[in-house]
Coordinates of C-alpha atoms in Angstrom, one line a residue:
M1 CA 105.0 119.5 74.8
D2 CA 103.2 119.1 71.3
S3 CA 103.5 115.4 70.1
A4 CA 104.4 112.1 71.0
D5 CA 107.4 112.5 69.4
S6 CA 109.3 115.3 71.8
Q7 CA 108.9 113.1 75.0
P8 CA 110.2 113.8 78.6
A9 CA 112.2 110.9 80.1
Y10 CA 110.1 108.0 81.5
G11 CA 113.0 105.5 82.8
H12 CA 112.2 102.4 85.2
I13 CA 110.2 102.6 87.9
G14 CA 111.1 100.4 91.2
L15 CA 109.4 98.6 94.3
L16 CA 108.7 101.3 97.7
I17 CA 109.1 98.8 100.4
D18 CA 110.1 100.0 103.6
G19 CA 110.8 103.8 102.9
E20 CA 112.8 102.8 100.1
W21 CA 112.9 102.4 96.5
R22 CA 114.6 99.4 95.2
E23 CA 114.7 96.9 92.5
A24 CA 112.8 93.4 92.9
A25 CA 114.8 90.4 94.5
G26 CA 114.9 88.9 91.4
G27 CA 115.5 91.7 89.2
E28 CA 112.8 91.2 87.1
R29 CA 111.3 93.7 84.9
M30 CA 108.6 94.5 82.5
P31 CA 108.3 96.7 79.8
V32 CA 105.8 100.2 79.8
L33 CA 104.3 101.1 76.5
N34 CA 103.3 104.5 75.5
P35 CA 99.7 103.5 74.0
A36 CA 99.9 106.4 71.6
T37 CA 102.6 105.0 69.8
E38 CA 102.5 101.5 71.2
K39 CA 106.7 101.9 71.9
T40 CA 108.6 101.0 74.7
I41 CA 109.3 104.1 77.1
G42 CA 110.4 102.1 80.1
S43 CA 110.1 99.5 82.6
V44 CA 108.8 98.5 86.0
S45 CA 110.0 96.0 88.8
L46 CA 107.9 92.7 89.4
A47 CA 107.3 91.6 92.7
R48 CA 107.7 88.1 93.6
T49 CA 107.3 86.6 97.2
V50 CA 110.5 87.6 98.6
D51 CA 109.6 90.9 98.0
L52 CA 106.0 90.5 99.2
D53 CA 107.5 89.3 102.3
A54 CA 109.5 92.0 102.5
A55 CA 106.5 94.6 102.3
L56 CA 104.6 92.7 104.6
A57 CA 107.0 93.1 107.2
A58 CA 107.6 96.7 106.7
A59 CA 104.0 97.4 106.3
S60 CA 103.6 95.5 109.8
R61 CA 106.5 97.5 111.9
G62 CA 104.9 100.9 110.1
F63 CA 101.3 100.1 111.3
S64 CA 102.7 100.2 114.7
I65 CA 104.1 103.2 114.4
W66 CA 101.6 104.9 112.3
R67 CA 98.8 103.6 114.6
R68 CA 99.6 105.6 117.4
T69 CA 100.8 109.0 115.6
A70 CA 98.3 111.5 116.7
P71 CA 95.1 112.5 114.5
L72 CA 96.8 116.1 113.8
L73 CA 99.9 114.9 112.6
R74 CA 98.6 112.5 110.5
A75 CA 96.5 115.4 109.2
K76 CA 99.2 117.3 108.0
V77 CA 100.9 114.3 106.2
L78 CA 98.1 114.2 103.9
A79 CA 97.9 117.8 103.8
G80 CA 101.0 117.9 102.8
A81 CA 101.0 115.0 100.1
A82 CA 98.0 117.6 98.5
D83 CA 100.2 120.6 98.5
L84 CA 103.2 118.3 96.7
L85 CA 101.0 116.7 94.1
R86 CA 99.5 120.3 93.3
E87 CA 103.6 121.4 93.0
R88 CA 104.3 118.2 91.1
A89 CA 101.2 118.6 88.8
E90 CA 102.9 119.3 85.7
S91 CA 105.9 116.5 85.6
I92 CA 103.3 113.9 86.9
A93 CA 100.7 114.9 84.2
L94 CA 103.6 114.4 81.7
L95 CA 104.1 110.8 82.8
M96 CA 100.8 109.9 83.2
S97 CA 99.7 111.0 79.7
L98 CA 102.8 108.9 78.5
E99 CA 102.1 106.1 80.0
Q100 CA 98.6 105.9 80.0
G101 CA 97.3 108.1 76.9
K102 CA 94.8 110.6 78.4
P103 CA 94.9 114.2 77.5
M104 CA 97.2 116.4 79.4
A105 CA 93.6 118.3 80.7
E106 CA 92.4 115.4 81.9
A107 CA 95.8 114.3 83.8
R108 CA 95.9 117.3 85.4
G109 CA 92.0 117.2 86.5
E110 CA 92.8 114.0 88.2
I111 CA 95.9 114.9 90.0
E112 CA 94.0 117.9 91.2
R113 CA 91.0 115.8 92.2
G114 CA 93.4 113.7 93.9
A115 CA 95.0 116.6 95.9
E116 CA 91.4 117.3 97.2
M117 CA 90.7 114.1 98.5
C118 CA 94.0 114.3 100.4
D119 CA 92.6 117.5 101.7
W120 CA 89.2 116.0 102.4
M121 CA 90.7 112.9 104.5
A122 CA 93.0 115.4 106.2
G123 CA 89.9 116.5 107.8
E124 CA 88.0 113.2 108.2
T125 CA 91.2 112.0 110.2
Q126 CA 90.5 114.5 112.7
R127 CA 87.2 113.4 113.2
I128 CA 87.3 109.8 114.4
Y129 CA 84.9 109.9 116.9
G130 CA 83.8 107.1 119.7
R131 CA 81.1 107.2 122.3
L132 CA 80.1 106.5 126.0
I133 CA 77.1 104.3 126.6
P134 CA 75.0 105.2 129.7
A135 CA 75.6 102.0 132.4
R136 CA 73.4 100.4 134.0
T137 CA 74.8 100.4 137.1
A138 CA 77.0 103.0 139.3
N139 CA 80.7 102.7 138.6
V140 CA 81.0 101.2 135.5
T141 CA 81.8 103.4 132.1
Q142 CA 81.2 101.8 129.3
M143 CA 82.9 103.2 125.9
V144 CA 82.9 102.9 122.0
V145 CA 85.8 103.0 120.7
K146 CA 87.0 103.5 116.7
E147 CA 90.5 102.0 115.8
P148 CA 92.6 101.5 112.5
V149 CA 91.8 98.3 110.9
G150 CA 95.9 96.8 110.5
V151 CA 97.5 96.3 107.5
V152 CA 95.2 97.2 104.0
A153 CA 96.5 95.5 100.8
A154 CA 95.0 97.5 97.8
F155 CA 94.6 96.3 94.2
T156 CA 94.3 99.2 91.4
P157 CA 93.8 99.5 88.1
W158 CA 95.3 101.5 84.9
N159 CA 92.3 103.9 84.0
F160 CA 92.7 106.5 86.6
P161 CA 96.1 105.4 87.9
L162 CA 96.4 108.2 90.7
N163 CA 93.1 108.6 91.9
Q164 CA 91.9 105.1 92.1
I165 CA 95.3 104.6 94.4
V166 CA 94.6 107.8 96.4
R167 CA 91.3 107.1 97.8
K168 CA 92.7 104.0 98.9
V169 CA 96.2 105.0 100.5
A170 CA 94.4 108.5 102.1
G171 CA 91.5 106.8 103.4
A172 CA 94.1 104.1 105.2
L173 CA 96.7 106.7 106.4
A174 CA 93.7 109.3 107.8
A175 CA 92.2 106.0 109.9
G176 CA 95.8 105.4 111.0
C177 CA 96.6 101.9 108.9
S178 CA 99.5 101.3 106.6
I179 CA 99.0 100.0 103.3
I180 CA 100.6 97.9 100.5
V181 CA 99.3 99.1 96.9
K182 CA 99.7 96.9 94.2
G183 CA 99.8 99.2 91.4
A184 CA 98.8 98.8 87.5
E185 CA 102.0 97.5 85.8
E186 CA 100.8 99.4 82.8
T187 CA 100.8 103.1 84.5
P188 CA 103.4 102.8 87.4
A189 CA 105.1 106.2 86.9
S190 CA 101.5 107.7 88.3
C191 CA 101.4 105.6 90.9
A192 CA 104.9 106.0 92.3
E193 CA 104.5 109.6 91.9
L194 CA 101.7 109.6 94.2
V195 CA 103.4 107.6 96.7
R196 CA 106.4 109.8 96.8
A197 CA 104.2 112.8 97.9
F198 CA 102.9 110.9 100.7
M199 CA 106.4 109.7 101.4
D200 CA 108.1 113.1 101.0
A201 CA 105.3 114.5 103.2
G202 CA 106.6 112.6 106.2
A203 CA 104.2 109.6 106.2
G204 CA 106.1 107.1 108.4
R205 CA 108.6 104.2 107.1
G206 CA 106.6 101.3 106.0
S207 CA 103.2 103.1 106.2
V208 CA 103.0 103.2 102.4
N209 CA 104.5 100.4 100.2
L210 CA 103.9 100.4 96.3
V211 CA 104.8 96.5 94.8
F212 CA 104.5 95.7 90.8
G213 CA 103.9 92.2 89.2
V214 CA 101.9 89.0 87.9
P215 CA 97.9 90.4 89.6
A216 CA 96.9 87.0 90.5
E217 CA 100.2 86.2 91.7
I218 CA 100.0 89.4 94.4
S219 CA 96.5 88.9 95.2
G220 CA 96.9 85.2 95.9
Y221 CA 99.6 85.9 98.3
L222 CA 98.3 89.2 100.0
I223 CA 95.0 88.3 100.5
P224 CA 95.4 84.8 102.7
H225 CA 98.2 86.5 104.7
P226 CA 97.8 87.0 108.0
I227 CA 99.6 90.3 108.3
V228 CA 96.7 91.6 106.0
R229 CA 93.8 92.5 107.9
K230 CA 91.7 94.7 104.7
I231 CA 91.6 94.2 101.3
S232 CA 90.3 97.2 99.0
F233 CA 89.8 96.5 95.3
T234 CA 89.1 98.5 92.1
G235 CA 88.6 96.7 88.5
S236 CA 86.1 94.6 86.8
T237 CA 83.4 92.4 88.2
A238 CA 84.8 89.0 87.4
V239 CA 87.9 89.8 89.2
G240 CA 86.5 91.5 92.2
K241 CA 84.4 88.0 92.5
Q242 CA 87.4 86.0 93.1
L243 CA 89.0 88.5 95.1
A244 CA 86.3 88.7 97.6
S245 CA 85.7 84.7 97.6
L246 CA 89.5 84.8 98.7
A247 CA 89.1 87.6 101.2
G248 CA 85.6 85.6 102.6
Q249 CA 87.8 82.4 102.9
H250 CA 89.9 84.3 105.4
M251 CA 87.7 86.6 106.8
K252 CA 89.0 89.7 105.6
L253 CA 87.2 93.0 105.7
A254 CA 86.6 94.3 102.3
T255 CA 85.7 97.0 99.9
M256 CA 85.3 96.1 96.4
E257 CA 84.9 98.9 93.8
L258 CA 83.7 96.9 90.4
G259 CA 82.3 97.3 87.0
G260 CA 79.1 99.1 85.7
H261 CA 77.3 99.8 82.7
A262 CA 75.3 103.0 83.2
P263 CA 72.1 103.6 82.5
T264 CA 71.8 107.2 80.7
F265 CA 67.8 108.5 80.8
V266 CA 67.0 111.5 78.3
F267 CA 63.6 112.3 78.9
A268 CA 61.2 114.7 76.0
D269 CA 61.3 117.2 78.7
A270 CA 65.0 117.8 79.1
D271 CA 67.0 120.4 77.1
I272 CA 68.2 117.7 74.3
D273 CA 71.0 120.0 72.7
D274 CA 72.7 120.6 76.3
A275 CA 72.0 117.2 77.5
A276 CA 73.6 116.0 74.0
K277 CA 76.9 118.2 74.6
I278 CA 77.5 117.5 78.3
L279 CA 76.7 113.7 77.4
A280 CA 79.3 113.4 74.8
S281 CA 81.9 115.2 76.6
V282 CA 81.8 112.8 79.4
K283 CA 80.9 109.8 77.4
F284 CA 84.4 110.1 75.7
R285 CA 86.7 110.9 78.7
N286 CA 89.3 109.1 79.5
A287 CA 88.4 107.3 75.7
G288 CA 85.4 105.9 77.6
Q289 CA 87.8 103.9 80.3
T290 CA 85.5 104.9 83.1
C291 CA 83.5 102.6 85.3
I292 CA 81.1 105.4 85.9
S293 CA 81.0 106.2 82.2
P294 CA 77.3 106.3 80.7
T295 CA 76.9 103.6 78.6
R296 CA 73.6 102.6 77.6
F297 CA 71.6 105.8 76.5
L298 CA 67.8 105.5 77.2
I299 CA 66.0 108.2 74.9
E300 CA 62.1 108.7 74.9
R301 CA 60.8 108.2 71.8
P302 CA 59.6 111.6 70.8
V303 CA 63.3 113.0 70.8
F304 CA 65.1 109.9 69.7
E305 CA 66.3 111.4 66.4
Q306 CA 67.1 114.8 68.0
F307 CA 68.9 113.4 70.5
V308 CA 71.2 111.3 68.5
G309 CA 71.7 113.7 65.9
A310 CA 73.1 116.1 68.3
F311 CA 75.0 113.8 70.2
V312 CA 76.5 112.5 66.8
D313 CA 77.2 116.1 65.7
A314 CA 78.9 117.0 69.2
A315 CA 80.8 113.4 68.9
K316 CA 82.0 114.6 65.4
T317 CA 84.1 117.9 66.8
I318 CA 86.5 115.6 69.3
K319 CA 89.7 115.6 68.4
V320 CA 91.4 112.0 68.9
G321 CA 95.1 111.9 69.2
S322 CA 98.3 111.8 71.9
G323 CA 97.6 113.5 75.1
L324 CA 100.3 115.3 74.7
D325 CA 99.2 117.4 71.7
P326 CA 97.2 120.2 73.8
A327 CA 94.7 120.2 70.9
T328 CA 93.6 116.3 71.7
Q329 CA 90.2 115.9 73.5
M330 CA 90.4 111.8 73.7
G331 CA 93.7 110.3 73.7
P332 CA 94.2 106.1 72.9
M333 CA 93.2 103.6 74.3
A334 CA 95.2 101.8 77.0
N335 CA 96.3 98.2 75.2
A336 CA 95.6 96.3 72.1
R337 CA 93.2 94.3 74.5
R338 CA 90.8 97.3 74.2
I339 CA 91.0 98.0 70.5
E340 CA 90.1 94.2 70.5
A341 CA 87.6 94.6 72.5
M342 CA 85.5 97.2 70.6
Q343 CA 86.0 95.9 67.7
R344 CA 84.4 92.5 68.9
L345 CA 81.2 94.4 70.6
T346 CA 80.7 96.8 67.5
A347 CA 80.7 93.9 65.1
D348 CA 78.4 91.7 67.3
A349 CA 76.3 94.5 67.4
I350 CA 75.9 95.2 64.2
S351 CA 75.7 91.7 63.0
R352 CA 72.4 91.7 65.3
G353 CA 70.7 94.6 63.4
A354 CA 72.4 97.3 65.4
K355 CA 72.7 100.9 63.2
L356 CA 76.3 102.3 63.2
R357 CA 75.9 105.8 63.2
L358 CA 79.6 106.9 63.8
G359 CA 82.6 105.5 64.2
G360 CA 83.2 102.0 64.7
R361 CA 86.9 101.3 63.7
R362 CA 90.1 101.5 64.8
I363 CA 92.2 104.3 63.7
Q364 CA 94.5 103.4 61.2
R365 CA 97.7 105.1 62.7
E366 CA 100.4 103.8 65.5
G367 CA 98.9 103.8 68.6
F368 CA 95.9 102.3 70.1
F369 CA 93.0 104.8 68.7
F370 CA 89.5 103.9 68.3
E371 CA 87.1 106.4 66.8
P372 CA 84.5 108.1 68.6
T373 CA 81.2 105.6 68.1
V374 CA 77.5 105.8 68.2
I375 CA 75.5 102.8 67.9
T376 CA 71.8 102.7 67.5
D377 CA 69.2 100.5 68.1
V378 CA 70.9 97.9 69.7
P379 CA 68.8 94.5 70.8
L380 CA 69.1 93.3 74.2
D381 CA 70.9 90.1 73.2
A382 CA 73.8 91.8 71.6
A383 CA 76.8 91.4 74.0
L384 CA 77.0 95.2 74.1
M385 CA 73.8 95.4 75.9
N386 CA 75.0 93.1 78.6
E387 CA 78.9 93.9 78.8
E388 CA 80.9 96.5 80.2
P389 CA 81.9 98.1 76.7
F390 CA 84.9 100.3 79.0
G391 CA 85.6 102.4 75.9
P392 CA 84.5 105.0 73.7
I393 CA 80.8 103.5 72.7
A394 CA 77.9 104.9 72.8
I395 CA 74.7 102.5 72.9
M396 CA 71.8 104.4 72.1
N397 CA 67.7 103.1 72.4
H398 CA 64.5 104.6 72.6
F399 CA 61.8 104.2 75.1
G400 CA 58.3 104.8 75.4
D401 CA 57.4 105.3 79.1
F402 CA 59.0 105.8 82.6
E403 CA 58.3 102.0 83.5
E404 CA 59.7 100.9 80.2
A405 CA 62.8 102.8 81.2
I406 CA 63.4 102.0 84.8
E407 CA 63.1 98.0 83.7
E408 CA 65.8 98.2 80.9
G409 CA 67.8 100.7 83.6
N410 CA 67.2 97.8 85.9
R411 CA 67.5 94.7 84.1
L412 CA 71.5 94.1 84.2
P413 CA 73.3 93.0 87.7
Y414 CA 75.4 96.1 87.9
G415 CA 74.3 98.9 89.9
L416 CA 77.3 101.4 90.2
A417 CA 76.2 104.5 88.2
A418 CA 73.0 106.1 86.7
Y419 CA 72.3 109.7 85.0
A420 CA 69.3 111.2 83.9
F421 CA 68.2 114.6 82.2
T422 CA 64.6 115.8 82.8
G423 CA 62.8 118.9 83.4
S424 CA 60.6 117.5 85.4
A425 CA 61.3 117.7 89.1
T426 CA 58.7 114.7 89.3
T427 CA 60.6 112.6 87.1
A428 CA 63.8 113.6 88.8
R429 CA 62.8 112.0 91.8
S430 CA 61.0 109.0 90.3
I431 CA 64.5 108.4 89.0
A432 CA 66.5 108.9 92.2
H433 CA 64.0 106.6 94.0
N434 CA 63.5 103.6 91.2
I435 CA 67.3 102.9 89.8
E436 CA 69.2 100.8 91.2
S437 CA 72.0 102.4 91.3
G438 CA 74.6 103.7 94.0
M439 CA 75.4 107.0 92.3
V440 CA 72.5 108.9 90.6
S441 CA 73.8 112.5 88.6
I442 CA 70.4 114.0 87.4
N443 CA 71.2 117.2 84.7
H444 CA 74.5 117.1 85.2
F445 CA 77.8 115.4 85.6
G446 CA 78.4 115.5 89.3
L447 CA 80.1 111.9 90.4
G448 CA 83.3 111.4 91.9
L449 CA 83.8 114.5 94.4
P450 CA 85.8 113.8 97.7
E451 CA 83.4 115.4 99.5
A452 CA 80.2 112.4 98.5
P453 CA 80.4 108.7 98.5
F454 CA 81.7 106.8 95.7
G455 CA 80.5 103.3 95.5
G456 CA 78.1 100.8 93.8
M457 CA 75.2 98.1 94.7
K458 CA 74.3 94.8 93.3
E459 CA 77.3 93.1 91.3
S460 CA 79.1 96.7 91.1
G461 CA 80.3 96.2 94.6
Y462 CA 80.0 97.3 98.1
G463 CA 81.7 99.9 100.4
S464 CA 82.6 103.5 99.7
E465 CA 85.7 105.7 98.5
G466 CA 84.6 108.9 99.5
G467 CA 82.7 111.5 102.0
S468 CA 82.6 110.8 105.2
E469 CA 81.9 106.7 104.8
A470 CA 85.2 106.5 103.4
I471 CA 87.4 106.2 106.5
E472 CA 85.0 104.0 108.4
A473 CA 86.2 101.3 105.9
Y474 CA 89.5 101.3 107.3
L475 CA 88.2 101.1 111.0
Q476 CA 87.0 98.7 113.4
T477 CA 84.3 99.1 116.3
R478 CA 85.6 98.0 119.8
F479 CA 83.2 98.1 122.8
V480 CA 85.1 98.5 126.1
T481 CA 83.5 98.2 129.7
V482 CA 85.0 99.0 132.7
A483 CA 83.9 98.5 136.5
G484 CA 84.9 99.5 139.8
L485 CA 87.8 102.3 139.5
H486 CA 87.5 105.7 140.7

């Protein structure tokens, strides 16, 4: 597939409720756009309360069966879903690129990471261990038991339409929970293909349900509902706070993977050219629409201009275009709102004295394309230094010493990801110990692996969606003590 002009069929995406694909009861649909062309490519069903009630009833029935499915059988379903994702990777990648815009290579990589998450959780489902506690008296047995928490309501964004969901679905199913996923209306086909893989692999009827609709309406109905026992949300901090508050009012367990504004330290003893190449590649991945994207580049003063020059040179080589073009390295932004945000943030920074070193404009062609952008000397009162850009803008300032760097790195209420490049083991240890971030990657990009914890601190959320910690979010601990039986 060489261009956006020759596209595979997209079509209509329905709801998955109780093991069946169906239209919304009211027949409502919403158009789906290709962000590379701004043209409608398909549609998605919009669920209302009657559909949500059906999904809740299905998930409740599904949980009663799935929770009693042997861990080995649950593991086989998860492993089967991984196999199907790999078998269907090319067709899913085409749909993902059409609806989200990312280059095909990135889409294929996302699908592989999703399959790896299924593989990981297939192992974890067989490692749900309780324990025995020595009793104080004879003939007493004291047991700690881990059990699935119940029906999960999950809410996911459009930036990684398959990977954001797979962490939640694989975790829930591995633990023995059923789940209702509210997928992103901008990217419904990727969501649908993921849950299709689970169903085709043998997930129980009602164990996985998929709905789309008005986000506030769906979250406002599902979160307080007594059938739902656990919430998992990935998205902005602002929305996350609202949903966490609603979950708290109803004493619902919650995992919140929220926004970030990742500080990225480059010290004078680092390999500057290598750091610039690595960071330029990471920064513009998914057009910068990544919660762990490096955003606030803090460069030690003696190498500031050297790093900026090398980074700008690397950014200039990035080919922007349709994700279906094999030569494309950065696709469009997801929607017009993101373009407007980039223009606002750039204009505000420049008006406050920042220097535009590269880009800064919407590309004048069809589609939501924005230039790879580098802005230096950005004052702290600029919106860019305080709001998550969530786009292809690299902010570059310099620092004089370690304490100054850490002070700026920890200044914001976010704490999702941080990066550092240094040739000093002492500096690396100091960064790891002093930066307030749930994830820290030094001298490479090493985040987002299934076997490693994924989550933030401060206002970037709580809970983990990776590593051995991931399944714990979907389990509850019970204590059982028995006396007098022989």
